[in-house]
Coordinates of C-alpha atoms in Angstrom, one line a residue:
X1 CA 140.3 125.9 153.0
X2 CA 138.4 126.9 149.5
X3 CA 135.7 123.7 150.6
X4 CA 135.4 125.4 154.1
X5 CA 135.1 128.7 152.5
X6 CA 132.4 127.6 150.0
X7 CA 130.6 126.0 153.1
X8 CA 130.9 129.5 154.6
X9 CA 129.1 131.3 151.6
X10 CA 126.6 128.9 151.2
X11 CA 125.5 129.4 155.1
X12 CA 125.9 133.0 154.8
X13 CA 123.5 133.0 151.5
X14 CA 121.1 130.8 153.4
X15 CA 120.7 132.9 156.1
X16 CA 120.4 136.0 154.2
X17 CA 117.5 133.8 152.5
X18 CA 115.6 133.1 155.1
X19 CA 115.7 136.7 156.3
X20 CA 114.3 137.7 153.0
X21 CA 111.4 134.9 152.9
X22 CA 110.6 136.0 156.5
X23 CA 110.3 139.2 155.0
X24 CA 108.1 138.7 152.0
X25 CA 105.9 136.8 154.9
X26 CA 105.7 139.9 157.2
X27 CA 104.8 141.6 153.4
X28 CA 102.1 139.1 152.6
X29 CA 100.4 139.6 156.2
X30 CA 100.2 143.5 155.4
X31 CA 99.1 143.1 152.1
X32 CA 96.1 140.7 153.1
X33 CA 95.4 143.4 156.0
X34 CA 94.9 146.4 153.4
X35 CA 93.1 144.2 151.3
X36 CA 90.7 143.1 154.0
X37 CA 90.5 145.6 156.6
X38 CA 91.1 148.7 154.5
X39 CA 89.4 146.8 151.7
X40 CA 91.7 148.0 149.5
X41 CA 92.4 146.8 145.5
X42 CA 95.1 146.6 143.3
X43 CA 94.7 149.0 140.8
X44 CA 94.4 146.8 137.5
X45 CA 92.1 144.6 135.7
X46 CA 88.5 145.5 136.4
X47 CA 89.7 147.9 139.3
X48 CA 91.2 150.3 136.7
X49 CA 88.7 152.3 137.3
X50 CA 89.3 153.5 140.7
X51 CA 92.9 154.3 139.4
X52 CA 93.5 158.3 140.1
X53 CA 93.5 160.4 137.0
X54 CA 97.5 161.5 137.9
X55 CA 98.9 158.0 137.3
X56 CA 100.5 157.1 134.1
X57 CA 98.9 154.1 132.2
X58 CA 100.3 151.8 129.5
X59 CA 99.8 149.1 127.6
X60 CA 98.6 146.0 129.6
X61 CA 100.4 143.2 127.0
X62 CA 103.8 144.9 127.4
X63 CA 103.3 145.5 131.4
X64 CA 102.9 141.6 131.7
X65 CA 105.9 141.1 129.6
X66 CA 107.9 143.4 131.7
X67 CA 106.7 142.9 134.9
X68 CA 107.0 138.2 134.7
X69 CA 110.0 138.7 132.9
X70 CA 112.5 139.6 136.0
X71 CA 112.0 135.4 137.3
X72 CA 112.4 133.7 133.6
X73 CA 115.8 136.1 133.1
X74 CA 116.6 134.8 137.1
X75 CA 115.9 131.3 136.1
X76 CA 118.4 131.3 133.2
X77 CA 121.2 133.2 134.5
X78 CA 121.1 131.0 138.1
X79 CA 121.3 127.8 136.0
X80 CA 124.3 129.1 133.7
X81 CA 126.4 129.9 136.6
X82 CA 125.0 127.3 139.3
X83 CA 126.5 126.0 141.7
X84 CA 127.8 122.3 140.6
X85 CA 126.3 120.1 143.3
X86 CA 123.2 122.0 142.4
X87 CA 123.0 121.6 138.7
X88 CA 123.8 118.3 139.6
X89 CA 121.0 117.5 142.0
X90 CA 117.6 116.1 139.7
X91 CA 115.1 117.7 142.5
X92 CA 116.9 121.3 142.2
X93 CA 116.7 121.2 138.4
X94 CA 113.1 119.9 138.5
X95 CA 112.0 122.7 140.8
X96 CA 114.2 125.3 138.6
X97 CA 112.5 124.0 135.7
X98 CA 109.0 123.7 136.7
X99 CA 109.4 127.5 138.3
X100 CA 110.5 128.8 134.7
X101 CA 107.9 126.7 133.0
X102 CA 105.3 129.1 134.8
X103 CA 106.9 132.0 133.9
X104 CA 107.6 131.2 130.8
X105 CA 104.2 131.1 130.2
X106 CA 103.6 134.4 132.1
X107 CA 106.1 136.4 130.0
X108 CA 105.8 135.0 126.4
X109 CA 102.4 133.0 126.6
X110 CA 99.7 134.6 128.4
X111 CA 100.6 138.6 127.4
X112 CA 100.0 137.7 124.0
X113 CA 96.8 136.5 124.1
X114 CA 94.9 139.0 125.6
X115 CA 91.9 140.5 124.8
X116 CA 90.9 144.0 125.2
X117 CA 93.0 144.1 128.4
X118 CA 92.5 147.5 129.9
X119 CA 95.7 149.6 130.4
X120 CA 98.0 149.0 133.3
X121 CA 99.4 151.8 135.6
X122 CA 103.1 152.2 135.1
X123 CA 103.1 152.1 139.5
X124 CA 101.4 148.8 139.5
X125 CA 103.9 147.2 136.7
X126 CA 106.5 148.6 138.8
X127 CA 105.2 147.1 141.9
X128 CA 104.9 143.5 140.5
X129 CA 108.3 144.1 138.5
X130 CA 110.1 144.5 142.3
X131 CA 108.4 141.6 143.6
X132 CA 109.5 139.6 140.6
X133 CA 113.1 140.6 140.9
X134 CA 112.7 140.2 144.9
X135 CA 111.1 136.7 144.7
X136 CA 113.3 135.3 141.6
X137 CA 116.1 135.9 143.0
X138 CA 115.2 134.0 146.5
X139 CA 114.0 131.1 144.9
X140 CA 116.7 130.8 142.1
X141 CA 119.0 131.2 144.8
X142 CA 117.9 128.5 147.1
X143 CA 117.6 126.1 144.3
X144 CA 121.1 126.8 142.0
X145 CA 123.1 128.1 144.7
X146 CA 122.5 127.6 148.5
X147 CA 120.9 124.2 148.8
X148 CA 121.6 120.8 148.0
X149 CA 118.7 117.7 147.6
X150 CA 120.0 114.8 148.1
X151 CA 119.6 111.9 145.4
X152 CA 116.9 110.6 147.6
X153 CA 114.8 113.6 147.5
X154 CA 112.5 112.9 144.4
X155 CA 111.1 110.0 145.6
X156 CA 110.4 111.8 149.2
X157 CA 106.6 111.9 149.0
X158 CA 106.6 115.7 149.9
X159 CA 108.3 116.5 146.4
X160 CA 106.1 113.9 144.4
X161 CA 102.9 115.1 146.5
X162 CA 104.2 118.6 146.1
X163 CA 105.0 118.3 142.3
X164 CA 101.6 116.8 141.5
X165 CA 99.5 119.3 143.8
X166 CA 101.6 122.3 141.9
X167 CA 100.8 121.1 138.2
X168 CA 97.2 120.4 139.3
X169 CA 97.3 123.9 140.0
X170 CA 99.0 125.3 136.9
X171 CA 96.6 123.2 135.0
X172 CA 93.8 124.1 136.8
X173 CA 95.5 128.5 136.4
X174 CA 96.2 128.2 132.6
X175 CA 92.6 127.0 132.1
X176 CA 90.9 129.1 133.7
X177 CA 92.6 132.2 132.3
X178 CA 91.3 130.5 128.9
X179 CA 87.6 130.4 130.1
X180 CA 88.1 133.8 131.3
X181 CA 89.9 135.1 127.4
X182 CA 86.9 133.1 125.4
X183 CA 84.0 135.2 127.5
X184 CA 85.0 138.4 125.5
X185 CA 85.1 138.5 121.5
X186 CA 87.4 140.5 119.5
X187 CA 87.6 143.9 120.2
X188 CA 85.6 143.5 123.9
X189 CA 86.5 145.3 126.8
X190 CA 83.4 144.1 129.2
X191 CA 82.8 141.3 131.6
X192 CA 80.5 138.0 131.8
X193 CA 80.0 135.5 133.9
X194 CA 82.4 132.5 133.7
X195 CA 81.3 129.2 133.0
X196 CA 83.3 125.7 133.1
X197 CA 86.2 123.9 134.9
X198 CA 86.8 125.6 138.2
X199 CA 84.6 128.7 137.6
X200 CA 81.5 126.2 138.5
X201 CA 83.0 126.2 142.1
X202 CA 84.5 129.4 142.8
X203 CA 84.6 133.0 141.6
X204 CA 88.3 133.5 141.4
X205 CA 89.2 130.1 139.7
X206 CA 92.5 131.2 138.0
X207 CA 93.6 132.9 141.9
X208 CA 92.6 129.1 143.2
X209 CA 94.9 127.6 140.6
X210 CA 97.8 130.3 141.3
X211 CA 97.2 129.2 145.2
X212 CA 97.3 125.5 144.6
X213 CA 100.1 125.7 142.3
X214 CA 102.6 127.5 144.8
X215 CA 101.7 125.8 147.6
X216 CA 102.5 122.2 146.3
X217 CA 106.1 124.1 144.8
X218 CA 106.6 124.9 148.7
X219 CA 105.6 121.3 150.0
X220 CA 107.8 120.3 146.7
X221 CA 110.8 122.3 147.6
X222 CA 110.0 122.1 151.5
X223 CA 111.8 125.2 152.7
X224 CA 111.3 129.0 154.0
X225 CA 111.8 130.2 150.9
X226 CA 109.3 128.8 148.8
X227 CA 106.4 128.7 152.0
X228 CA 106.9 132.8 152.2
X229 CA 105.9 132.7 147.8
X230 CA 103.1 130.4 148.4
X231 CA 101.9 132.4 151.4
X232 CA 102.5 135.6 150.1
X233 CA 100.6 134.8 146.9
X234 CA 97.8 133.6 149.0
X235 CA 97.3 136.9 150.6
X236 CA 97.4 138.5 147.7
X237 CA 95.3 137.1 145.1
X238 CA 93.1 135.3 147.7
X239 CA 91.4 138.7 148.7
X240 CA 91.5 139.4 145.3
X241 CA 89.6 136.6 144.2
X242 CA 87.2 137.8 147.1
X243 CA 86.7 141.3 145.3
X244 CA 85.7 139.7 142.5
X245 CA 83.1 137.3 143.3
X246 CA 81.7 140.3 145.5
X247 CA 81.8 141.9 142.1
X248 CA 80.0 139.2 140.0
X249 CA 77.3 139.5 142.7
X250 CA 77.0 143.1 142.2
X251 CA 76.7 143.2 138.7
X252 CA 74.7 139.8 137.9
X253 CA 71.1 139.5 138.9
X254 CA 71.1 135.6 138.3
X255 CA 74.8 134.6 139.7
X256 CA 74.8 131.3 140.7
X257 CA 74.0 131.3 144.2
X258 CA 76.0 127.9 145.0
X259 CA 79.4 129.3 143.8
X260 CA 82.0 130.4 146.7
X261 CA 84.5 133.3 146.4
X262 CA 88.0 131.3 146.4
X263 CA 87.6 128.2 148.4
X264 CA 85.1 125.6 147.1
X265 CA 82.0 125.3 148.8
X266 CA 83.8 127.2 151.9
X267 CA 84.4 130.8 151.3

């Protein structure tokens, strides 16, 4: 009866799941649409400025901290009290791990090593706080709770493909956010062209990293759940990375002309 039962809750999380990820999908398809048809920005970053005077703003290092932080404290808590056959499984801890190791980065690396980061509207922290809890909690779920890979999954060539294509991407994220920290010196709040890695391809090389990095975690992890991250984050910072080379042209006479928006030698 209690193996029957756990069946039973396990079934009943997974289908809760999947109604969630087909959520954050119908999510990602409005997001893309207000960024693209309504050409509409989020309000942070260089696009502070068309923030309305009424909103509260604070201090971008401490929004980063608070708004990553949601998915690290997910990642912990999933693994203490995991299910067994999960905890047990090498490809659900892999993906658990490799999942924290971004955010880990995202909530204790990257925050403090900013650079005359403008302030952050409290609504905008809040925003990316919610999706954080919303999105942790999916993918810690699947991976410590609902679902099971067997033995034979990490050497599947979707999760070996999948792992390499998603730390080609973090590699190719974390450096670019570097390139893009080194343009300004101490006490700079202004922007300059990007040179190096990625940034001799595309405009928005650190969004192109982010892409990469959560689609190979999908192939990786080959479910609902982590397709509706990687296609949610693709219409989010994709546009985004759009914006911004439409930006670069704006502001820089002697942009290089070569250099695509997102998608090397594409878009």
């Amino acid at each position: 009866l209690s193996s029957r039962s756990g069946k039973g809750g396990r079934a009943r999380r997974m289908n809760a799941e999947h109604y969630s990820a087909m959520a954050m999908i119908l999510s990602g398809i409005a997001v893309f649409l207000m960024s693209t048809v309504l050409n509409m920005r989020a309000w942070y970053g260089r696009y502070n400025i068309e923030v309305p005077a009424t909103l509260f703003k604070m201090n971008a290092t401490l929004a980063w901290i608070l708004q990553e932080s949601p998915v690290l404290v997910w990642c912990v808590y999933s693994y203490v009290h995991a299910n067994p056959a999960c905890r047990g499984s090498p490809a659900n801890v892999v993906l658990l791990f490799f999942l924290a190791a971004h955010y880990f980065n995202r909530t204790c690396i990257y925050p403090l090593l900013i650079r005359g980061g403008k302030k952050t509207p409290v609504e905008v922290m809040l925003l990316a706080f919610g999706f954080c809890v919303w999105n942790g909690y999916n993918q810690t779920t699947w991976l410590m709770q609902s679902h099971v890979y067997g033995a034979e999954w990490v050497n599947d060539f979707r999760f070996v493909g999948g792992l390499i294509l998603a730390a080609t991407g973090m590699a190719i994220n974390v450096h670019s956010d570097h390139i893009l920290r080194n343009l300004r010196k101490p006490g700079e709040t202004g922007y300059r062209v990007p040179q190096g890695g990625m940034f001799e391809l595309v405009s928005g090389a650190n969004f192109l990293g982010e892409i990469i990095e959560w689609t190979g975690f999908a192939i990786a992890q080959w479910s609902l759940v982590g397709f509706a991250f990687a296609f949610f984050t693709a219409s989010f910072i994709g546009p985004r990375g759009y914006h911004h080379h439409q930006y670069y042209l704006r502001k820089f006479d002697n942009y290089p002309k070569h250099r695509r928006a997102i998608i090397p030698f594409i878009l």
